[in-house]
Each structure stands twice: as C-alpha cells, then as structure tokens.
Short mmCIF file of C-alpha atoms in Angstrom, two decimals:
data_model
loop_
_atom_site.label_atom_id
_atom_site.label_comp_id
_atom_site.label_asym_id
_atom_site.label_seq_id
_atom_site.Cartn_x
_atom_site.Cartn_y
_atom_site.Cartn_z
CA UNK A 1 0.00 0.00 0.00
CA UNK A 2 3.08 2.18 0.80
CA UNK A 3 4.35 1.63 -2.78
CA UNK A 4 1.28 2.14 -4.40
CA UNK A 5 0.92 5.89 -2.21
CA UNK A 6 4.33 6.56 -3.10
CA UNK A 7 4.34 5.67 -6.77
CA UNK A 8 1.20 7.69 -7.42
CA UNK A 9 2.43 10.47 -5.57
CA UNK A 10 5.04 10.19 -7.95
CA UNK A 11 2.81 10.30 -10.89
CA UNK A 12 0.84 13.10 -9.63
CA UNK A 13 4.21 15.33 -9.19
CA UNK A 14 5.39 14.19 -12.90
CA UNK A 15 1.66 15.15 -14.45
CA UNK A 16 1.99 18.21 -12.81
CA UNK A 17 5.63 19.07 -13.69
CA UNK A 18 4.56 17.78 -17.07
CA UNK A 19 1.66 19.92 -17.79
CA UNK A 20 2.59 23.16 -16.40
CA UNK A 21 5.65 23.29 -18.28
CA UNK A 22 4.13 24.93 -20.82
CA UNK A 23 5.57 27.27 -23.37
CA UNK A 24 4.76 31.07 -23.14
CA UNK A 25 2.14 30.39 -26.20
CA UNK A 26 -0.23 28.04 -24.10
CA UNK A 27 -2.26 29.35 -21.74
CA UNK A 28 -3.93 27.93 -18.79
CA UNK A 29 -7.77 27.92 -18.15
CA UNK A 30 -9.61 27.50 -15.41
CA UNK A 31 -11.29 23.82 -14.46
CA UNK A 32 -15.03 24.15 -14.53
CA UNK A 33 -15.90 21.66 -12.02
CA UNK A 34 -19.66 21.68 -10.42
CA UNK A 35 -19.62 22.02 -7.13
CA UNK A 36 -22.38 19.39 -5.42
CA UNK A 37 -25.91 20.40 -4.27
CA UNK A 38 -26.77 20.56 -0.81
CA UNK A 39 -28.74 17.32 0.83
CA UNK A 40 -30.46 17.47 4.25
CA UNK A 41 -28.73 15.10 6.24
CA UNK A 42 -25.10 16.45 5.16
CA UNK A 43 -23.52 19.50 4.17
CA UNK A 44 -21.62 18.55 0.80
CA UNK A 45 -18.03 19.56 -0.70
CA UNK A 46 -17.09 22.35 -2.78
CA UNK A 47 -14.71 22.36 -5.47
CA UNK A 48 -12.30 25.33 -5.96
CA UNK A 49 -10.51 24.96 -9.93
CA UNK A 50 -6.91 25.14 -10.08
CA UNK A 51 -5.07 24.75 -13.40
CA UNK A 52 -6.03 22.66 -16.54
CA UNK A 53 -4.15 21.98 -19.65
CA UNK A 54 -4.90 20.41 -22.79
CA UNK A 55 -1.76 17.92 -22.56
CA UNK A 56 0.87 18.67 -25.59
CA UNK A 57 2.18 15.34 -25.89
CA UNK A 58 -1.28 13.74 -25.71
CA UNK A 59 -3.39 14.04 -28.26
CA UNK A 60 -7.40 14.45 -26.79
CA UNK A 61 -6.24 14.56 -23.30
CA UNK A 62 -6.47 17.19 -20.64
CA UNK A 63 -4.59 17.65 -16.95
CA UNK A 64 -7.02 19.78 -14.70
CA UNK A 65 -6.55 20.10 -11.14
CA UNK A 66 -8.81 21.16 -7.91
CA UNK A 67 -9.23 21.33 -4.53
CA UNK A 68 -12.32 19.90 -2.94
CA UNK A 69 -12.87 20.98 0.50
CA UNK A 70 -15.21 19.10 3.19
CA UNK A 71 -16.83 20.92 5.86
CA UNK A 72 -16.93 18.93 9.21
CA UNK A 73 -19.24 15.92 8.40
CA UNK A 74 -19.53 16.86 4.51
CA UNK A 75 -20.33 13.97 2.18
CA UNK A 76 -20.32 13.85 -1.37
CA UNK A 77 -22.80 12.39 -3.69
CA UNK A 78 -22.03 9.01 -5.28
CA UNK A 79 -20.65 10.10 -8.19
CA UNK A 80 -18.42 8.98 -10.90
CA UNK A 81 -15.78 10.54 -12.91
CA UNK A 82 -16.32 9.26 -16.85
CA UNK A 83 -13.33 8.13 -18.29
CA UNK A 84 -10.59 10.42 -16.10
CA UNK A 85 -7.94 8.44 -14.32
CA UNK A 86 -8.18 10.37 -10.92
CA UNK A 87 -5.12 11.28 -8.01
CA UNK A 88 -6.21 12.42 -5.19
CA UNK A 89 -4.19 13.87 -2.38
CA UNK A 90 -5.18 15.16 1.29
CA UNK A 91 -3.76 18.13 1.85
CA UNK A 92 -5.42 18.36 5.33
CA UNK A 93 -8.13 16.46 8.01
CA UNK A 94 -8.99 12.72 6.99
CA UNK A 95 -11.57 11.38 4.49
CA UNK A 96 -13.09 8.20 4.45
CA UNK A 97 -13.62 7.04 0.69
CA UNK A 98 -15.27 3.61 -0.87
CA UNK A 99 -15.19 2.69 -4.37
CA UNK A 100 -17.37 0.07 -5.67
CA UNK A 101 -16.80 -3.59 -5.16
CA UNK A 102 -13.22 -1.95 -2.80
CA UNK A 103 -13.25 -2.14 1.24
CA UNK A 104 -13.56 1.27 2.98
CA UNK A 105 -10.38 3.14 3.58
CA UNK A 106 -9.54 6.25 5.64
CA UNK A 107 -6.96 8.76 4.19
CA UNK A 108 -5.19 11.00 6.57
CA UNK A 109 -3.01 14.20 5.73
CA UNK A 110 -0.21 13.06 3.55
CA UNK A 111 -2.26 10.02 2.00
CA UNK A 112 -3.47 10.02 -1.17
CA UNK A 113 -5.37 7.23 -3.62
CA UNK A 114 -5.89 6.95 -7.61
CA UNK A 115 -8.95 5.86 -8.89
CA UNK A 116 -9.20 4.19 -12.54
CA UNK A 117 -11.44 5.52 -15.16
CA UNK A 118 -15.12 4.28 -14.50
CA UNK A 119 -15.05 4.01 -10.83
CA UNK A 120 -17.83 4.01 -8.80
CA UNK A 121 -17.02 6.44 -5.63
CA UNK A 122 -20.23 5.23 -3.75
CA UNK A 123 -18.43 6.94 -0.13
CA UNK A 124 -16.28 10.48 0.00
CA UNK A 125 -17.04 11.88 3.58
CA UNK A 126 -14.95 14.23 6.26
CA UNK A 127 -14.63 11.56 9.50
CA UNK A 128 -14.45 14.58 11.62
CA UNK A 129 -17.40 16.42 13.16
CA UNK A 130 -15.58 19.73 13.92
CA UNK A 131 -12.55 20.02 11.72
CA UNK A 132 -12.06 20.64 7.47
CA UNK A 133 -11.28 18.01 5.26
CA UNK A 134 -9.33 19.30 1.70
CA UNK A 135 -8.07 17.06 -0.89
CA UNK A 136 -6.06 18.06 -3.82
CA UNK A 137 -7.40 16.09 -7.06
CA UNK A 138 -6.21 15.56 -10.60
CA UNK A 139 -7.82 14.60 -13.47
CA UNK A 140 -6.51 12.96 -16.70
CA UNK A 141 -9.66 13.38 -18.73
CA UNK A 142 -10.04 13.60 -22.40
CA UNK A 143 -10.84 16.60 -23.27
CA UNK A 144 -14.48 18.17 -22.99
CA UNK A 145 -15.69 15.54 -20.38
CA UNK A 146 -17.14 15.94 -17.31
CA UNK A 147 -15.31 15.54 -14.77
CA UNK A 148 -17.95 14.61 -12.12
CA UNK A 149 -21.48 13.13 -12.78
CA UNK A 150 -23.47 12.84 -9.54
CA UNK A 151 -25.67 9.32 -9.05
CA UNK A 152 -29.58 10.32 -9.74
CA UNK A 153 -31.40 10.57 -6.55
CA UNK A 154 -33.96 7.58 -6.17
#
C-alpha cells in the first residue's frame, strides 16, 4: 500500500511538472468543475478549480486540477468521474472514501489514492465532526468531459 501511495504520488508530481511546463504560447484555463448540491442530512463539498491543460504530448487529453474541501461531516454524492484516471491527495483532516466492489479506507493528511477511469465512488465523507477536510485532485480526462457526474437521486 506504501508503494502504491508513493508511486502515485510520484505520478501526480510528474503530471503536474509535465503539464505546467508549458511554453509562453499556451495558456492555462480555469477547471469548470460543479460544485455538489446541498442534501439534508449532510452538508456537501465544494470544489475550488486550479489549473487545466490540454496535454501537448497527448493528443485528446487534458490535466485539470482542484481542490475539494469538506466541511466537518460533509459527504459527497455518489458520483463517478467518466473516463478520467483520478489522483487524489489530502492536503489536510482525513476522508473516508469507498469505491465500488473496494473495502472502505480512511486517508489522513499526507495520503493520497488513484482511482481508474469508471469508478464508482459510492463513499467520499470528512470523519471529523468539527474540523475541514481538503483534498487536492487531478484529473486525466479527455478533453471536454465531465469531470464529475453525480448518481440520480432515487
């Protein structure tokens, strides 16, 4: 588990280094990521954009980064993310996360995860009922998708 934190850690610092070593041509945009709706039980996340970058040296492909914060017992939505591979990277507080068909795990600051394109995130929630949860998250998308597409409500 160590080596699989560490190597996309890795990954995540060589996208970035990658994709913001852009020539003074290119220009970043800002990600246009929804932000969740509001349920009763649970405030939700909110997503701040970052950076994103159609990647030069892949053709279709785009890096875009955010940070999603959790208010003290936020949860997310089940959601998916299309086809993105997906880093993400607690920059502070602890999250518990669940993808489909995977045991729950709880991330701490310094932790991180990757999800593969298609995942099911059925679980994203702050454990803490006083303190902020933020994670940094990258996308590897192609470009034009969405990069998050809520469950519908039943």
């Amino acid at each position: 588990m160590t080596r699989t934190r560490i190597a996309g850690g890795l990954l995540a610092v060589a996208m970035l280094t990658a994709a913001t070593a852009c020539t003074a041509s290119e220009q970043s945009v800002h990600a246009k990521a929804p932000t969740a709706a509001v349920t009763s039980k649970h405030p939700t996340e909110t997503v701040k954009p970052l950076h994103q970058q159609a990647l030069p040296n892949v053709k279709g492909k785009t890096f875009t980064s955010v940070v999603v914060d959790f208010p003290p017992k936020a949860r997310a939505v089940p959601h998916r993310h299309g086809k993105a591979f997906v880093y993400a990277y607690v920059l502070e507080g602890t999250v518990r996360s669940k993808l489909a068909g995977k045991p729950v795990s709880t991330y701490r600051q310094g932790e991180n995860w990757v999800e593969r394109p298609g995942a099911h995130h059925v679980l994203t929630e702050n454990t803490s009922r006083t303190e902020r949860a933020k994670l940094l998250v990258v996308y590897v998308s192609n470009t034009g998708d969405k990069l998050k597409v809520d469950d519908p409500r039943s």
